[in-house]
């Protein structure tokens, strides 16, 4: 997680190449994706997403990486990368809107943001 906070893409890439878990959580229940998104490290956010990071893992407080990025990323690039990944997964049917809604049951902020991005399909997420 130190590499994530520092935005050290090369180190993170090596760790992932050596089978480090992309969704391992810290004591605060944050993944590397939460950490890079909070620091605005867009390139590393993109790498983690491409390497299979679960974009909807929630911290102990119920925050997703998207929540963190929307609150703390100064230029919004990390939030865009994460939102695009959620939309891609829905388009490719890796996750249905019902499954997505269930995973976000206690996270109204992320649900509202995704509903706005999804338009009509987002109504199922909001339900």
PDB file of C-alpha atoms in Angstrom:
ATOM      1  CA  UNK A   1       0.000   0.000   0.000  1.00  0.00           C
ATOM      2  CA  UNK A   2       2.956   2.324   0.434  1.00  0.00           C
ATOM      3  CA  UNK A   3       3.665   1.994  -3.280  1.00  0.00           C
ATOM      4  CA  UNK A   4       0.051   2.918  -4.010  1.00  0.00           C
ATOM      5  CA  UNK A   5       0.159   6.036  -1.850  1.00  0.00           C
ATOM      6  CA  UNK A   6       3.311   7.141  -3.632  1.00  0.00           C
ATOM      7  CA  UNK A   7       1.912   6.348  -7.068  1.00  0.00           C
ATOM      8  CA  UNK A   8       4.809   4.011  -7.826  1.00  0.00           C
ATOM      9  CA  UNK A   9       3.437   2.227 -10.898  1.00  0.00           C
ATOM     10  CA  UNK A  10       6.590   0.224 -11.543  1.00  0.00           C
ATOM     11  CA  UNK A  11       6.648  -1.222  -8.018  1.00  0.00           C
ATOM     12  CA  UNK A  12       2.938  -2.011  -8.113  1.00  0.00           C
ATOM     13  CA  UNK A  13       3.347  -3.695 -11.495  1.00  0.00           C
ATOM     14  CA  UNK A  14       6.156  -5.883 -10.145  1.00  0.00           C
ATOM     15  CA  UNK A  15       4.108  -6.843  -7.099  1.00  0.00           C
ATOM     16  CA  UNK A  16       1.130  -7.774  -9.240  1.00  0.00           C
ATOM     17  CA  UNK A  17       3.370  -9.734 -11.614  1.00  0.00           C
ATOM     18  CA  UNK A  18       4.493 -11.717  -8.571  1.00  0.00           C
ATOM     19  CA  UNK A  19       0.897 -12.552  -7.706  1.00  0.00           C
ATOM     20  CA  UNK A  20       0.304  -9.947  -4.997  1.00  0.00           C
ATOM     21  CA  UNK A  21      -3.423  -9.614  -4.462  1.00  0.00           C
ATOM     22  CA  UNK A  22      -4.816  -6.585  -6.241  1.00  0.00           C
ATOM     23  CA  UNK A  23      -7.663  -6.234  -3.725  1.00  0.00           C
ATOM     24  CA  UNK A  24      -5.758  -6.824  -0.474  1.00  0.00           C
ATOM     25  CA  UNK A  25      -7.008  -4.409   2.171  1.00  0.00           C
ATOM     26  CA  UNK A  26      -5.139  -2.371   4.744  1.00  0.00           C
ATOM     27  CA  UNK A  27      -6.071  -2.240   8.421  1.00  0.00           C
ATOM     28  CA  UNK A  28      -8.426   0.570   7.476  1.00  0.00           C
ATOM     29  CA  UNK A  29     -10.072  -1.770   4.923  1.00  0.00           C
ATOM     30  CA  UNK A  30      -8.729   0.224   1.973  1.00  0.00           C
ATOM     31  CA  UNK A  31      -7.404  -1.367  -1.191  1.00  0.00           C
ATOM     32  CA  UNK A  32      -4.564  -0.005  -3.283  1.00  0.00           C
ATOM     33  CA  UNK A  33      -7.247   1.370  -5.618  1.00  0.00           C
ATOM     34  CA  UNK A  34      -8.765   3.413  -2.775  1.00  0.00           C
ATOM     35  CA  UNK A  35      -5.331   4.811  -2.020  1.00  0.00           C
ATOM     36  CA  UNK A  36      -4.278   5.773  -5.533  1.00  0.00           C
ATOM     37  CA  UNK A  37      -7.703   7.247  -6.252  1.00  0.00           C
ATOM     38  CA  UNK A  38      -7.483   9.411  -3.135  1.00  0.00           C
ATOM     39  CA  UNK A  39      -4.096  10.752  -4.236  1.00  0.00           C
ATOM     40  CA  UNK A  40      -5.077  11.410  -7.846  1.00  0.00           C
ATOM     41  CA  UNK A  41      -2.657   8.884  -9.348  1.00  0.00           C
ATOM     42  CA  UNK A  42      -4.606   8.346 -12.583  1.00  0.00           C
ATOM     43  CA  UNK A  43      -1.993   6.184 -14.346  1.00  0.00           C
ATOM     44  CA  UNK A  44      -1.808   3.793 -11.393  1.00  0.00           C
ATOM     45  CA  UNK A  45      -5.605   3.809 -11.035  1.00  0.00           C
ATOM     46  CA  UNK A  46      -5.820   2.763 -14.675  1.00  0.00           C
ATOM     47  CA  UNK A  47      -3.212   0.033 -14.177  1.00  0.00           C
ATOM     48  CA  UNK A  48      -5.004  -1.419 -11.148  1.00  0.00           C
ATOM     49  CA  UNK A  49      -8.338  -1.387 -12.955  1.00  0.00           C
ATOM     50  CA  UNK A  50      -6.804  -3.096 -16.008  1.00  0.00           C
ATOM     51  CA  UNK A  51      -5.212  -5.673 -13.689  1.00  0.00           C
ATOM     52  CA  UNK A  52      -8.615  -6.606 -12.273  1.00  0.00           C
ATOM     53  CA  UNK A  53      -9.065  -4.467  -9.171  1.00  0.00           C
ATOM     54  CA  UNK A  54     -12.600  -4.661  -7.831  1.00  0.00           C
ATOM     55  CA  UNK A  55     -13.827  -1.111  -8.340  1.00  0.00           C
ATOM     56  CA  UNK A  56     -16.699  -1.519  -5.885  1.00  0.00           C
ATOM     57  CA  UNK A  57     -14.925  -2.858  -2.784  1.00  0.00           C
ATOM     58  CA  UNK A  58     -16.049  -0.794   0.176  1.00  0.00           C
ATOM     59  CA  UNK A  59     -14.026   0.363   3.160  1.00  0.00           C
ATOM     60  CA  UNK A  60     -15.260  -0.217   6.697  1.00  0.00           C
ATOM     61  CA  UNK A  61     -17.110   3.082   6.305  1.00  0.00           C
ATOM     62  CA  UNK A  62     -18.806   1.975   3.091  1.00  0.00           C
ATOM     63  CA  UNK A  63     -16.728   4.098   0.704  1.00  0.00           C
ATOM     64  CA  UNK A  64     -15.813   2.754  -2.712  1.00  0.00           C
ATOM     65  CA  UNK A  65     -12.752   3.891  -4.633  1.00  0.00           C
ATOM     66  CA  UNK A  66     -15.168   5.925  -6.745  1.00  0.00           C
ATOM     67  CA  UNK A  67     -16.392   7.764  -3.636  1.00  0.00           C
ATOM     68  CA  UNK A  68     -12.831   8.492  -2.586  1.00  0.00           C
ATOM     69  CA  UNK A  69     -11.844   9.659  -6.061  1.00  0.00           C
ATOM     70  CA  UNK A  70     -14.870  11.924  -6.386  1.00  0.00           C
ATOM     71  CA  UNK A  71     -14.097  13.521  -3.009  1.00  0.00           C
ATOM     72  CA  UNK A  72     -10.320  13.763  -3.109  1.00  0.00           C
ATOM     73  CA  UNK A  73      -8.995  13.566  -6.693  1.00  0.00           C
ATOM     74  CA  UNK A  74      -8.376  17.170  -7.754  1.00  0.00           C
ATOM     75  CA  UNK A  75      -8.869  16.756 -11.506  1.00  0.00           C
ATOM     76  CA  UNK A  76     -11.408  13.918 -11.549  1.00  0.00           C
ATOM     77  CA  UNK A  77      -9.371  11.578 -13.774  1.00  0.00           C
ATOM     78  CA  UNK A  78      -9.428   8.698 -11.276  1.00  0.00           C
ATOM     79  CA  UNK A  79     -13.202   8.965 -10.853  1.00  0.00           C
ATOM     80  CA  UNK A  80     -13.610   8.891 -14.641  1.00  0.00           C
ATOM     81  CA  UNK A  81     -11.413   5.788 -14.966  1.00  0.00           C
ATOM     82  CA  UNK A  82     -13.356   3.965 -12.253  1.00  0.00           C
ATOM     83  CA  UNK A  83     -16.761   5.035 -13.600  1.00  0.00           C
ATOM     84  CA  UNK A  84     -15.785   3.940 -17.108  1.00  0.00           C
ATOM     85  CA  UNK A  85     -14.771   0.525 -15.738  1.00  0.00           C
ATOM     86  CA  UNK A  86     -18.098   0.023 -13.964  1.00  0.00           C
ATOM     87  CA  UNK A  87     -19.940   0.960 -17.150  1.00  0.00           C
ATOM     88  CA  UNK A  88     -17.719  -1.347 -19.219  1.00  0.00           C
ATOM     89  CA  UNK A  89     -18.439  -4.266 -16.899  1.00  0.00           C
ATOM     90  CA  UNK A  90     -22.152  -3.647 -17.132  1.00  0.00           C
ATOM     91  CA  UNK A  91     -22.031  -3.429 -20.942  1.00  0.00           C
ATOM     92  CA  UNK A  92     -20.086  -6.670 -21.110  1.00  0.00           C
ATOM     93  CA  UNK A  93     -22.499  -8.319 -18.673  1.00  0.00           C
ATOM     94  CA  UNK A  94     -19.771  -9.228 -16.227  1.00  0.00           C
ATOM     95  CA  UNK A  95     -22.103  -7.882 -13.593  1.00  0.00           C
ATOM     96  CA  UNK A  96     -25.829  -7.306 -13.933  1.00  0.00           C
ATOM     97  CA  UNK A  97     -27.468  -4.130 -12.736  1.00  0.00           C
ATOM     98  CA  UNK A  98     -29.241  -6.153 -10.016  1.00  0.00           C
ATOM     99  CA  UNK A  99     -25.909  -7.494  -8.730  1.00  0.00           C
ATOM    100  CA  UNK A 100     -24.429  -4.020  -8.848  1.00  0.00           C
ATOM    101  CA  UNK A 101     -27.379  -2.605  -6.931  1.00  0.00           C
ATOM    102  CA  UNK A 102     -27.036  -5.305  -4.269  1.00  0.00           C
ATOM    103  CA  UNK A 103     -23.305  -4.618  -3.852  1.00  0.00           C
ATOM    104  CA  UNK A 104     -24.002  -0.920  -3.422  1.00  0.00           C
ATOM    105  CA  UNK A 105     -27.014  -1.354  -1.149  1.00  0.00           C
ATOM    106  CA  UNK A 106     -25.510   0.778   1.617  1.00  0.00           C
ATOM    107  CA  UNK A 107     -23.735   3.296  -0.589  1.00  0.00           C
ATOM    108  CA  UNK A 108     -26.154   5.903  -1.882  1.00  0.00           C
ATOM    109  CA  UNK A 109     -23.440   8.286  -3.131  1.00  0.00           C
ATOM    110  CA  UNK A 110     -21.936   5.789  -5.577  1.00  0.00           C
ATOM    111  CA  UNK A 111     -25.384   4.537  -6.591  1.00  0.00           C
ATOM    112  CA  UNK A 112     -26.594   8.053  -7.460  1.00  0.00           C
ATOM    113  CA  UNK A 113     -23.425   8.821  -9.438  1.00  0.00           C
ATOM    114  CA  UNK A 114     -23.662   5.602 -11.436  1.00  0.00           C
ATOM    115  CA  UNK A 115     -27.382   6.101 -12.058  1.00  0.00           C
ATOM    116  CA  UNK A 116     -26.642   9.480 -13.586  1.00  0.00           C
ATOM    117  CA  UNK A 117     -23.988   7.907 -15.816  1.00  0.00           C
ATOM    118  CA  UNK A 118     -26.151   4.947 -16.823  1.00  0.00           C
ATOM    119  CA  UNK A 119     -29.316   6.829 -17.709  1.00  0.00           C
ATOM    120  CA  UNK A 120     -32.233   4.445 -18.197  1.00  0.00           C
ATOM    121  CA  UNK A 121     -30.210   1.357 -17.271  1.00  0.00           C
ATOM    122  CA  UNK A 122     -29.331   3.131 -14.046  1.00  0.00           C
ATOM    123  CA  UNK A 123     -32.914   2.937 -12.832  1.00  0.00           C
ATOM    124  CA  UNK A 124     -32.286  -0.734 -12.002  1.00  0.00           C
ATOM    125  CA  UNK A 125     -29.223   0.216  -9.965  1.00  0.00           C
ATOM    126  CA  UNK A 126     -31.235   2.786  -8.041  1.00  0.00           C
ATOM    127  CA  UNK A 127     -33.939   0.267  -7.146  1.00  0.00           C
TER     128      UNK A 127
END
